[in-house]
Backbone as CSV, one residue per row, in Angstrom:
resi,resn,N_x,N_y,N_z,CA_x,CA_y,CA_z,C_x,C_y,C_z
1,UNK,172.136,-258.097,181.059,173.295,-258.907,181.397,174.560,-258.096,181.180
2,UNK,175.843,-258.128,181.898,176.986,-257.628,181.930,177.932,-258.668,181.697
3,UNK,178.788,-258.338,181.180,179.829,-259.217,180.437,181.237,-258.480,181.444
4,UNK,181.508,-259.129,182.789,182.746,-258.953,183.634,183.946,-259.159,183.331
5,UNK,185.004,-258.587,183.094,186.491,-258.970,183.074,186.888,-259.982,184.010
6,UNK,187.536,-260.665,183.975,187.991,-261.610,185.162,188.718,-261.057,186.172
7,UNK,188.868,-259.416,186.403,189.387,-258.668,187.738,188.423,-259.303,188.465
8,UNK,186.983,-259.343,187.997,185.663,-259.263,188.989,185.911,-260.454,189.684
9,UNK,186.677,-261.505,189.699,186.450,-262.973,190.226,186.795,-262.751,191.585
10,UNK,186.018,-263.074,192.867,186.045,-262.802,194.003,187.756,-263.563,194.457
11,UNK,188.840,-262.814,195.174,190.300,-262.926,195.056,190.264,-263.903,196.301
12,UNK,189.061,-264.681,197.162,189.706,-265.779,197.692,189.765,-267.065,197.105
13,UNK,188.839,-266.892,196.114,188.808,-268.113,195.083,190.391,-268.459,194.437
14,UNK,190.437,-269.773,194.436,191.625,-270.443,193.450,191.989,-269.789,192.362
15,UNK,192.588,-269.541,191.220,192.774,-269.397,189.848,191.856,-270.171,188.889
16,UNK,191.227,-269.676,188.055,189.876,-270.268,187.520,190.788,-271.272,186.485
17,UNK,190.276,-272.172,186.493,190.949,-273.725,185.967,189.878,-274.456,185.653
18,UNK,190.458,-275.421,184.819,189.164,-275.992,184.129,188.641,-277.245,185.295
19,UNK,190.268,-277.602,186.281,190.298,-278.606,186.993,189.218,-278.327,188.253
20,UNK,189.687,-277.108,188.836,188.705,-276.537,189.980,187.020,-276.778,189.606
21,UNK,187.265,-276.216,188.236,185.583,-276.024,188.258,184.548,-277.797,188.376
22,UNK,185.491,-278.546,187.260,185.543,-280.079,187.477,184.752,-280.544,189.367
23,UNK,186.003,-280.161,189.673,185.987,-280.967,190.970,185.600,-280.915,192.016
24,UNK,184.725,-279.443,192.048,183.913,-279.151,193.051,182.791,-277.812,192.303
25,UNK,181.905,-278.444,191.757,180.510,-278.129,191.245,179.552,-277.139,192.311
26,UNK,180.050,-277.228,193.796,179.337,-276.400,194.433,179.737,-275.310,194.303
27,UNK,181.084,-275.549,194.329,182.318,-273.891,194.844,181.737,-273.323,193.211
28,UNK,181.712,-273.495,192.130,181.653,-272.953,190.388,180.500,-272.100,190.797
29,UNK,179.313,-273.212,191.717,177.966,-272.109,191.449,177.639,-270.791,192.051
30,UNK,178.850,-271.468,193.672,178.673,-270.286,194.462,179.216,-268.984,193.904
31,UNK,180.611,-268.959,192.580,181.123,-268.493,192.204,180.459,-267.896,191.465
32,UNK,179.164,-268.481,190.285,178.785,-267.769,189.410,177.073,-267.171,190.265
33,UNK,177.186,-267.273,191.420,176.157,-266.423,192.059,176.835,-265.267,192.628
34,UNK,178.235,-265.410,193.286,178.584,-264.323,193.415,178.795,-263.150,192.036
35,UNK,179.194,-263.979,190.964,179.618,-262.830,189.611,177.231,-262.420,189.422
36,UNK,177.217,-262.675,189.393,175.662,-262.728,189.458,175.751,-261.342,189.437
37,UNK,175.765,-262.062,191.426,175.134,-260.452,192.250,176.421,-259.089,191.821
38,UNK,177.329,-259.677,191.965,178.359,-258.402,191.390,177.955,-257.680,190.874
39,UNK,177.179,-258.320,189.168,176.916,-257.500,188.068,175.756,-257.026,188.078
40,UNK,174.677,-257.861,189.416,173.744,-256.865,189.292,173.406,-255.486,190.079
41,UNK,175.106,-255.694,191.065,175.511,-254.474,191.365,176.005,-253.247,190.973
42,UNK,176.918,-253.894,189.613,177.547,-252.719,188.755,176.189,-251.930,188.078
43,UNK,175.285,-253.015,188.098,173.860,-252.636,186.748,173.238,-251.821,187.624
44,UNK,173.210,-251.338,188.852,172.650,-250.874,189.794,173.610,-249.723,189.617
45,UNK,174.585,-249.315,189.757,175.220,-248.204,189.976,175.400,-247.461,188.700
46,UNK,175.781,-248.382,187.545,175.031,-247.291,186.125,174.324,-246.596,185.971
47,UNK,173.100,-247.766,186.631,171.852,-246.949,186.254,171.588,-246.321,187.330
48,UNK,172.068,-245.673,188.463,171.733,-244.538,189.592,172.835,-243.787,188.439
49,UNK,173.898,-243.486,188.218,174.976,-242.918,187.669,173.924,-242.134,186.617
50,UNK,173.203,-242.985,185.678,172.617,-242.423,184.906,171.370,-241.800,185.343
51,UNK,170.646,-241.982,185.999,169.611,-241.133,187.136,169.977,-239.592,187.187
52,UNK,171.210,-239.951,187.926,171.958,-238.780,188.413,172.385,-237.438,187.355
53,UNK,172.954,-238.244,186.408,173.413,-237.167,185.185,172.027,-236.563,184.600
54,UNK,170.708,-237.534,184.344,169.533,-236.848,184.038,169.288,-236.163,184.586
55,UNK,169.482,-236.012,186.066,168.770,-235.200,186.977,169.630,-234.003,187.111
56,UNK,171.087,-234.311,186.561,171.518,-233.008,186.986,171.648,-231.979,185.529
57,UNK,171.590,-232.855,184.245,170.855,-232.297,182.909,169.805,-230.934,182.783
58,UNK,168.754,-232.418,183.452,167.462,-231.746,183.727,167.499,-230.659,184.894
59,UNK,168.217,-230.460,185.978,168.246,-229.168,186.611,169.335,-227.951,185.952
60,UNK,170.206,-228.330,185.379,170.525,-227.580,184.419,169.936,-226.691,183.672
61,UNK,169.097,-227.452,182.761,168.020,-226.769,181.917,167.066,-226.506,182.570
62,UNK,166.542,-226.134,183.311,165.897,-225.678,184.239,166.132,-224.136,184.772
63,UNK,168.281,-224.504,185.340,168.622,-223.696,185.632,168.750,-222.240,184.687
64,UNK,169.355,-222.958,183.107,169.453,-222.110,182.378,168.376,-221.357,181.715
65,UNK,167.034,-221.769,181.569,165.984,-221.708,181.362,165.250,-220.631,182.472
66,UNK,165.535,-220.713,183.205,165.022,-219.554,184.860,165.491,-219.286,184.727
67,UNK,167.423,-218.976,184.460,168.222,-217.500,184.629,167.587,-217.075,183.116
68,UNK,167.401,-217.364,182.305,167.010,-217.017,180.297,165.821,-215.735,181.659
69,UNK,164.817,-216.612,181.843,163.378,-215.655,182.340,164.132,-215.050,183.331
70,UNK,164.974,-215.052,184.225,165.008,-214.043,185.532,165.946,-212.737,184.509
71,UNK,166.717,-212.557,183.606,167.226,-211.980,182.510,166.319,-211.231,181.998
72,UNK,165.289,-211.771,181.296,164.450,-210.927,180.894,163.413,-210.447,181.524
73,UNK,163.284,-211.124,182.742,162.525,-210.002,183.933,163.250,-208.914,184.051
74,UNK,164.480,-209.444,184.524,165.457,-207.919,184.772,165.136,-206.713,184.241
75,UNK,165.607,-207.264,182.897,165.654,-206.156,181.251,164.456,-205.527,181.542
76,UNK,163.336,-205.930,181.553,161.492,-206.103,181.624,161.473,-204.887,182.792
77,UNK,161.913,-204.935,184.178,161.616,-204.414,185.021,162.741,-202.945,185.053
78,UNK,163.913,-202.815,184.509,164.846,-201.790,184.009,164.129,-201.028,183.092
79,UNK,163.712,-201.104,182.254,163.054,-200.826,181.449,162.049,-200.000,182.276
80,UNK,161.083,-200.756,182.465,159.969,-199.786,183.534,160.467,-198.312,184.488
81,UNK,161.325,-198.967,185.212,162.079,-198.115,186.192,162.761,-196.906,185.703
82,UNK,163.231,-197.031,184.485,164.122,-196.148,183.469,162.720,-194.852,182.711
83,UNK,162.056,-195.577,182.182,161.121,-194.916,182.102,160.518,-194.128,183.239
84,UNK,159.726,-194.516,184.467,159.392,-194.169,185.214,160.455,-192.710,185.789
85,UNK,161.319,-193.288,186.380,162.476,-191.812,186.399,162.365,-191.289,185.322
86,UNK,162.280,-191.057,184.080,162.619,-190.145,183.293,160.989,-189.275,183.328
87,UNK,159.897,-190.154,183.761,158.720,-189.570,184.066,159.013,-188.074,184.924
88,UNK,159.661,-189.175,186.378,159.452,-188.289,187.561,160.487,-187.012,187.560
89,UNK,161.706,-186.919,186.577,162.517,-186.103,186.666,161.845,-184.623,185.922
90,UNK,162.383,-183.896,187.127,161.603,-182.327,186.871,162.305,-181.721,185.734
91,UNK,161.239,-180.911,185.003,161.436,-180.086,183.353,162.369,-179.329,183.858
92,UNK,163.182,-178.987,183.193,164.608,-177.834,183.185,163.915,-176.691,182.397
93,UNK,163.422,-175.518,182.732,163.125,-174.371,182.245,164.870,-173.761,181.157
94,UNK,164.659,-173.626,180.433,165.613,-173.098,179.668,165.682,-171.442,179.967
95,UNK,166.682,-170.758,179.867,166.573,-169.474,179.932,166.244,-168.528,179.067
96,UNK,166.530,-169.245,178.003,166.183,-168.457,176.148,164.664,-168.880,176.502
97,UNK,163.756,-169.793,176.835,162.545,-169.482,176.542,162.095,-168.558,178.042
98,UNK,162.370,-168.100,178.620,161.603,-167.282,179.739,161.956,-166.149,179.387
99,UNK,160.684,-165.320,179.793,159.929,-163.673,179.577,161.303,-163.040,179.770
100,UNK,162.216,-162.224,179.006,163.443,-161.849,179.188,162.854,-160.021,179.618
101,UNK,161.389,-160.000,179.927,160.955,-159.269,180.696,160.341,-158.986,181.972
102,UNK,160.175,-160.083,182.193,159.893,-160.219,183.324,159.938,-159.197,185.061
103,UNK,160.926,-158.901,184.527,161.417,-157.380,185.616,160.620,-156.622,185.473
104,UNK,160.111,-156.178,184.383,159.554,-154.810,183.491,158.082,-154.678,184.534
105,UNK,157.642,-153.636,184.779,156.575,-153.046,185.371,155.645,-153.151,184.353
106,UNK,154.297,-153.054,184.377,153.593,-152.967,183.046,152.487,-152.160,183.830
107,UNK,152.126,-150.774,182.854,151.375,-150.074,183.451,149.955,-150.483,182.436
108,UNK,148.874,-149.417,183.295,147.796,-149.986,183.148,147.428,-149.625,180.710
109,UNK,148.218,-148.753,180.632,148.271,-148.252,179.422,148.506,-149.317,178.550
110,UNK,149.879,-150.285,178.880,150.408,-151.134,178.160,151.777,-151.141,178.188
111,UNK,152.345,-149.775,178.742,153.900,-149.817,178.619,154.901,-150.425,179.524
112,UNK,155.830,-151.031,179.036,156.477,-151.965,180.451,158.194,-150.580,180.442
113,UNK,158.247,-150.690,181.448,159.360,-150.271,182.620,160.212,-150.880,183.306
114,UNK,161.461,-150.237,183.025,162.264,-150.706,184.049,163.258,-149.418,184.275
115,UNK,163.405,-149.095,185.885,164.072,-148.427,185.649,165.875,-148.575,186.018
116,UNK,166.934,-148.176,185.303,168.286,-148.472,184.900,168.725,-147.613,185.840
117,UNK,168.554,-146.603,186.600,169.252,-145.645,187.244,168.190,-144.491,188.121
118,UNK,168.392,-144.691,188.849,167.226,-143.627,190.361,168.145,-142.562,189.465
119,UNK,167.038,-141.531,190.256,166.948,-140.406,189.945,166.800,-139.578,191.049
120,UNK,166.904,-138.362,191.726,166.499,-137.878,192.925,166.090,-136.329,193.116
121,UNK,165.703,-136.025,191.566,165.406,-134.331,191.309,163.767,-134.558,191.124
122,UNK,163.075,-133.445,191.091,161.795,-133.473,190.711,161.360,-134.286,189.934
123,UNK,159.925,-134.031,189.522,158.896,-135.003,188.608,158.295,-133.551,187.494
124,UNK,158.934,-133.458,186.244,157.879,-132.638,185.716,156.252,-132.684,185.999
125,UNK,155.495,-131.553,186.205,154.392,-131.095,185.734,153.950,-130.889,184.162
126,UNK,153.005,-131.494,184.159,152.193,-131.357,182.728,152.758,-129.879,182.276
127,UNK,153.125,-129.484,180.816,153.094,-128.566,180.122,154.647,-128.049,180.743
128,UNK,155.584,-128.386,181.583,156.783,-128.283,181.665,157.660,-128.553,180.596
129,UNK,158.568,-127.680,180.159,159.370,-128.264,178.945,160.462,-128.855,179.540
130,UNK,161.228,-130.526,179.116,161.991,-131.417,179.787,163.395,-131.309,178.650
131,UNK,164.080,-131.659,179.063,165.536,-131.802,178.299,165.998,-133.204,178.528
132,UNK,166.029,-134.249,177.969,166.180,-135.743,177.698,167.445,-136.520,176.733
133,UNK,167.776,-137.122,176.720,168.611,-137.704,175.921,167.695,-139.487,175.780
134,UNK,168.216,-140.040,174.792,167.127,-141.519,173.899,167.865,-142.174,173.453
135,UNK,167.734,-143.384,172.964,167.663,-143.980,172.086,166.855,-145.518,171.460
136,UNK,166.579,-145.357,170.484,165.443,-146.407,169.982,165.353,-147.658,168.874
137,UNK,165.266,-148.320,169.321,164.954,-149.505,168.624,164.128,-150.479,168.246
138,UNK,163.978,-151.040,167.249,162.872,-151.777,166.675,162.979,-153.218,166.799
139,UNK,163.782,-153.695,167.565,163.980,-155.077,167.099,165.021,-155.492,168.918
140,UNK,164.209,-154.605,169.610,164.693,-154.794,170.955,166.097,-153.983,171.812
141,UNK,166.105,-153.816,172.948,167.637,-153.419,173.106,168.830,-153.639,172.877
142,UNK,169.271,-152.498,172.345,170.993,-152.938,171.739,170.868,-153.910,170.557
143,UNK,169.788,-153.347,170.056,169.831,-154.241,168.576,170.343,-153.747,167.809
144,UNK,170.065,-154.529,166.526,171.003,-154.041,165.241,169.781,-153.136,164.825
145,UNK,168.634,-153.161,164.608,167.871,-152.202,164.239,167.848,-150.746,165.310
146,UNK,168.799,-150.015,165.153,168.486,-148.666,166.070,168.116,-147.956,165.273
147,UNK,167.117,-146.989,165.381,166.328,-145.997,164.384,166.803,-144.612,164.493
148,UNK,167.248,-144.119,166.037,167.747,-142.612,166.017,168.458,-142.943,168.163
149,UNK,169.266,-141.833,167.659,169.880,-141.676,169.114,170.440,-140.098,169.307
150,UNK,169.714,-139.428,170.099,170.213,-138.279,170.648,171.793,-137.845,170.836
151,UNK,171.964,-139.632,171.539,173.391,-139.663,172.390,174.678,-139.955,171.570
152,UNK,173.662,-140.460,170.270,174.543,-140.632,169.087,175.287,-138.901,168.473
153,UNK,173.853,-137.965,168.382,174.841,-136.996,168.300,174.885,-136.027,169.615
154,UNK,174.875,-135.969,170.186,175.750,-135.549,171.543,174.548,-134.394,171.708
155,UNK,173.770,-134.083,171.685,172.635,-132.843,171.439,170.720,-133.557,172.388
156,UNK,171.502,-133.390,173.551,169.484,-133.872,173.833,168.155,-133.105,173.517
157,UNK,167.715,-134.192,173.550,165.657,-133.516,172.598,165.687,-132.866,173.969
158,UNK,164.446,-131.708,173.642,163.515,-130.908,174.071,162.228,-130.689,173.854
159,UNK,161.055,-131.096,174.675,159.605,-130.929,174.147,159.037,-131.068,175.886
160,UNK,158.065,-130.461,175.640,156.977,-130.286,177.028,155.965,-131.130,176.980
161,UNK,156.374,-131.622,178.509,155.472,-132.877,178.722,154.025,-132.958,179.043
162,UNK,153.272,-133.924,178.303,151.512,-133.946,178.330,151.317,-132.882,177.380
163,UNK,151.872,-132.394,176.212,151.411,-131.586,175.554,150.923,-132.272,174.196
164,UNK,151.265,-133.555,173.877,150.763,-133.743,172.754,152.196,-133.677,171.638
165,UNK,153.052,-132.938,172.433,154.384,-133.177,171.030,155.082,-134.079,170.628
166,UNK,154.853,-135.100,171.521,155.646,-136.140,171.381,154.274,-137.615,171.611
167,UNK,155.154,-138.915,170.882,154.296,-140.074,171.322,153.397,-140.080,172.789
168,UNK,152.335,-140.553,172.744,151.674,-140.745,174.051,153.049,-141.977,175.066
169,UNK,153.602,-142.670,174.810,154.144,-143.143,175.555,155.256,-142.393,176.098
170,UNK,155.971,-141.853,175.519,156.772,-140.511,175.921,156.097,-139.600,177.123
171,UNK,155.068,-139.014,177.049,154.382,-138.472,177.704,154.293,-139.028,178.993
172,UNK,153.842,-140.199,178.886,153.439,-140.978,180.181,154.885,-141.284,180.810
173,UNK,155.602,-141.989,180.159,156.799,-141.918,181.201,157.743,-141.082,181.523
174,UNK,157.693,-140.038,180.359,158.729,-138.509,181.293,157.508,-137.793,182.346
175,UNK,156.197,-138.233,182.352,155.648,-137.505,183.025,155.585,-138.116,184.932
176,UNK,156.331,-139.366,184.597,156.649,-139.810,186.097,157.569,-140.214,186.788
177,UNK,159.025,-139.661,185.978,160.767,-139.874,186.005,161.165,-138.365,186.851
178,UNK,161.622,-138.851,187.532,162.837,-137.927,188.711,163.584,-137.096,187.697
179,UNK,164.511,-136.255,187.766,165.231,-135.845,187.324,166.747,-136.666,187.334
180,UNK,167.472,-136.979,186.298,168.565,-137.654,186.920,167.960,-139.480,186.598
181,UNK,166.780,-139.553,186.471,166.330,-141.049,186.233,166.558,-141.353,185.174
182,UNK,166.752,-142.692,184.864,166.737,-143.500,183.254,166.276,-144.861,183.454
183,UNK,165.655,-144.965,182.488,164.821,-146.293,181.960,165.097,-146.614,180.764
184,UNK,164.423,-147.979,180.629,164.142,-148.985,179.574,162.723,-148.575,179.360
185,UNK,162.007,-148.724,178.603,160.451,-148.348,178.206,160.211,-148.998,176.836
186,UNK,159.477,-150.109,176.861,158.566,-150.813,175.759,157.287,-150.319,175.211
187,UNK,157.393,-149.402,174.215,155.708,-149.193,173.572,155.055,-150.053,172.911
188,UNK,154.093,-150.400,173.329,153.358,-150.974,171.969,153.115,-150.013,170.751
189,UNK,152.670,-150.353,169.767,152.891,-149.529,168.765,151.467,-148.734,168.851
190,UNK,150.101,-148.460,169.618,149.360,-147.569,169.740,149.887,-146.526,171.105
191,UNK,150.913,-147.041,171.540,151.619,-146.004,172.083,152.349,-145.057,171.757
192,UNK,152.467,-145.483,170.149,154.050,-145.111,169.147,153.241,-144.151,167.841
193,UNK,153.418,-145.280,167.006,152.772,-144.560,165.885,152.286,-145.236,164.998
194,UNK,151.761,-146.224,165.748,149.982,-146.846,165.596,150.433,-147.586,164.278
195,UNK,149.063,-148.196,163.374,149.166,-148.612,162.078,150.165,-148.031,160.900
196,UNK,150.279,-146.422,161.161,150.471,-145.708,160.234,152.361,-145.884,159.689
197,UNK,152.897,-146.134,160.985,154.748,-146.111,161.050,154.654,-144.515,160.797
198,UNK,155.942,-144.380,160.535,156.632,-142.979,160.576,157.925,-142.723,160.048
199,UNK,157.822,-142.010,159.137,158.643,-141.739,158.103,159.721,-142.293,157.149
200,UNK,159.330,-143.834,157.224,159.262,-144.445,156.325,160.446,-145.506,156.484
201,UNK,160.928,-145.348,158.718,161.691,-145.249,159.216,161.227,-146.872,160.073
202,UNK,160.013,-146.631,160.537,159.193,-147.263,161.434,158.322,-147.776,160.717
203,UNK,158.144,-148.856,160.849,156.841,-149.605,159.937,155.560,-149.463,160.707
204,UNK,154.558,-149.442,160.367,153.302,-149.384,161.148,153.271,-150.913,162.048
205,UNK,152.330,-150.730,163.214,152.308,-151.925,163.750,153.540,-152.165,165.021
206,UNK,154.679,-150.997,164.842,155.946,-151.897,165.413,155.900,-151.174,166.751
207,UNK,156.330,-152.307,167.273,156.658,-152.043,169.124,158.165,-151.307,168.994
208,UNK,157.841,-150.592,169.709,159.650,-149.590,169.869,160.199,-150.094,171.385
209,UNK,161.450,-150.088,171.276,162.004,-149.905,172.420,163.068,-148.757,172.812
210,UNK,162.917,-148.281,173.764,163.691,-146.748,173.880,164.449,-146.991,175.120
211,UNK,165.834,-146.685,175.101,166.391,-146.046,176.644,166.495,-144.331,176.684
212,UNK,165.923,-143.885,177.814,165.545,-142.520,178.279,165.969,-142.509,179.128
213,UNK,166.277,-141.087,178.962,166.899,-140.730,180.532,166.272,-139.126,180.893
214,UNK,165.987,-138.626,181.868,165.211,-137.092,181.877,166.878,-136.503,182.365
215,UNK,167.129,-135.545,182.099,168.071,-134.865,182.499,168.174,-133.263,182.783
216,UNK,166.689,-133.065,182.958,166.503,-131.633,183.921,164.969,-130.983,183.128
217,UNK,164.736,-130.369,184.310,163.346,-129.534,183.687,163.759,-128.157,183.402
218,UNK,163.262,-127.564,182.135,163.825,-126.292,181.847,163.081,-125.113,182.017
C-alpha cells in the first residue's frame, strides 16, 4: 500500500470536502479507485526503477569484475611476450671475449703469425747468418712484462738460421721472412724454452711473444 499526498487527487474532481463525499457516494468510490490504480502505478514504477538500478549494479560488477580479469590477462599475456622477445633476441658477442688472435696464421708446429710489414728481399737459406732486430714478452704484446729488446739498445742480434743457435721457433720463422719483413710470432713454450725457463728471466712453461723483424742476410 502507498500512502499519496493529496497532489495525487485526479484535478477534475471538486475540492475534497466532507460535503462532496456525503452527497454523492458514487463519485468518492470512483475517486478512491482512481487513487487505487494511481498507486498501483507509482508501485509499478519503483519497482521497475528498482529492477533497473539492480540490473545496472549487477552489470557493473560484472563490468568491473571482467575489466579486474581482462587486466590480468593483459599483465598474464605481457609477461609471456616480454619473455619470449628476450628469448628471441640475438647474443651480442662482446669483443673482450673473442680470440684477439684470430688473424694469426697457425703453423703446423704450433706457432701463430702475423705478419706487420711485407718484406720484398730474399728468404734466408738454412745455415745463412741473418741480422734481426726483437722484442719479447711474456705476458703478451706491448705488455708490461718485456724480457729483452734489441731495439731497446739500438744493436741487432746476429745468428744463422736452422743452425740450432737460437730457439726452434726463431728458426722456423726467420727461416721463411723476406728481407725487410716483420712479424708478430707466438711460441708456445716447447718452441721456447720448454719446462726448464731461462735464466731465471723466463719461467718454464711460458708462451713468449716476440716482434721480429729480418733486416738483411749477411
Amino acid at each position: 500500500l502507498f500512502i499519496l499526498p493529496s497532489s495525487f487527487i485526479h484535478p477534475s474532481s471538486p475540492p475534497p470536502s466532507e460535503s462532496v463525499i456525503q452527497q454523492d457516494p458514487i463519485s468518492s468510490k470512483q475517486q478512491t479507485m482512481r487513487i487505487s490504480s494511481l498507486g498501483l502505478l507509482v508501485g509499478t514504477v519503483v519497482l521497475a526503477g528498482a529492477s533497473v538500478a539492480a540490473f545496472n549494479l549487477s552489470t557493473n560488477t560484472n563490468n568491473v569484475a571482467a575489466s579486474s580479469t581482462n587486466r590480468r590477462d593483459f599483465l598474464a599475456k605481457s609477461a609471456a611476450a616480454a619473455a619470449t622477445a628476450s628469448i628471441a633476441l640475438p647474443k651480442i658477442v662482446i669483443a673482450d671475449d673473442a680470440d684477439p688472435y684470430a688473424a694469426y696464421t697457425t703453423t703446423e708446429s704450433g706457432m701463430k703469425f702475423l705478419v706487420t710489414k711485407e718484406g720484398d728481399g730474399a728468404i734466408p737459406s738454412g745455415g745463412q747468418t741473418v741480422k734481426a732486430h726483437y722484442t719479447g714478452w711474456l705476458d703478451g704484446f706491448d705488455g708490461e712484462k718485456k724480457f729483452d729488446s734489441s731495439r731497446d739498445r739500438n744493436r741487432p742480434f746476429q745468428f744463422k738460421v736452422g743452425a740450432g743457435q737460437v730457439i726452434r721457433g726463431w728458426d722456423e720463422s726467420f727461416g721463411t721472412m723476406k728481407i725487410g719483413e716483420r712479424r708478430n710470432i707466438i711460441l708456445p713454450s716447447r718452441l721456447a724454452y720448454g719446462d726448464r725457463g731461462a735464466g731465471g728471466v723466463i719461467p718454464g712453461g711460458a708462451t713468449l711473444y716476440f716482434d721480429v723483424e729480418l733486416l738483411g742476410i749477411l
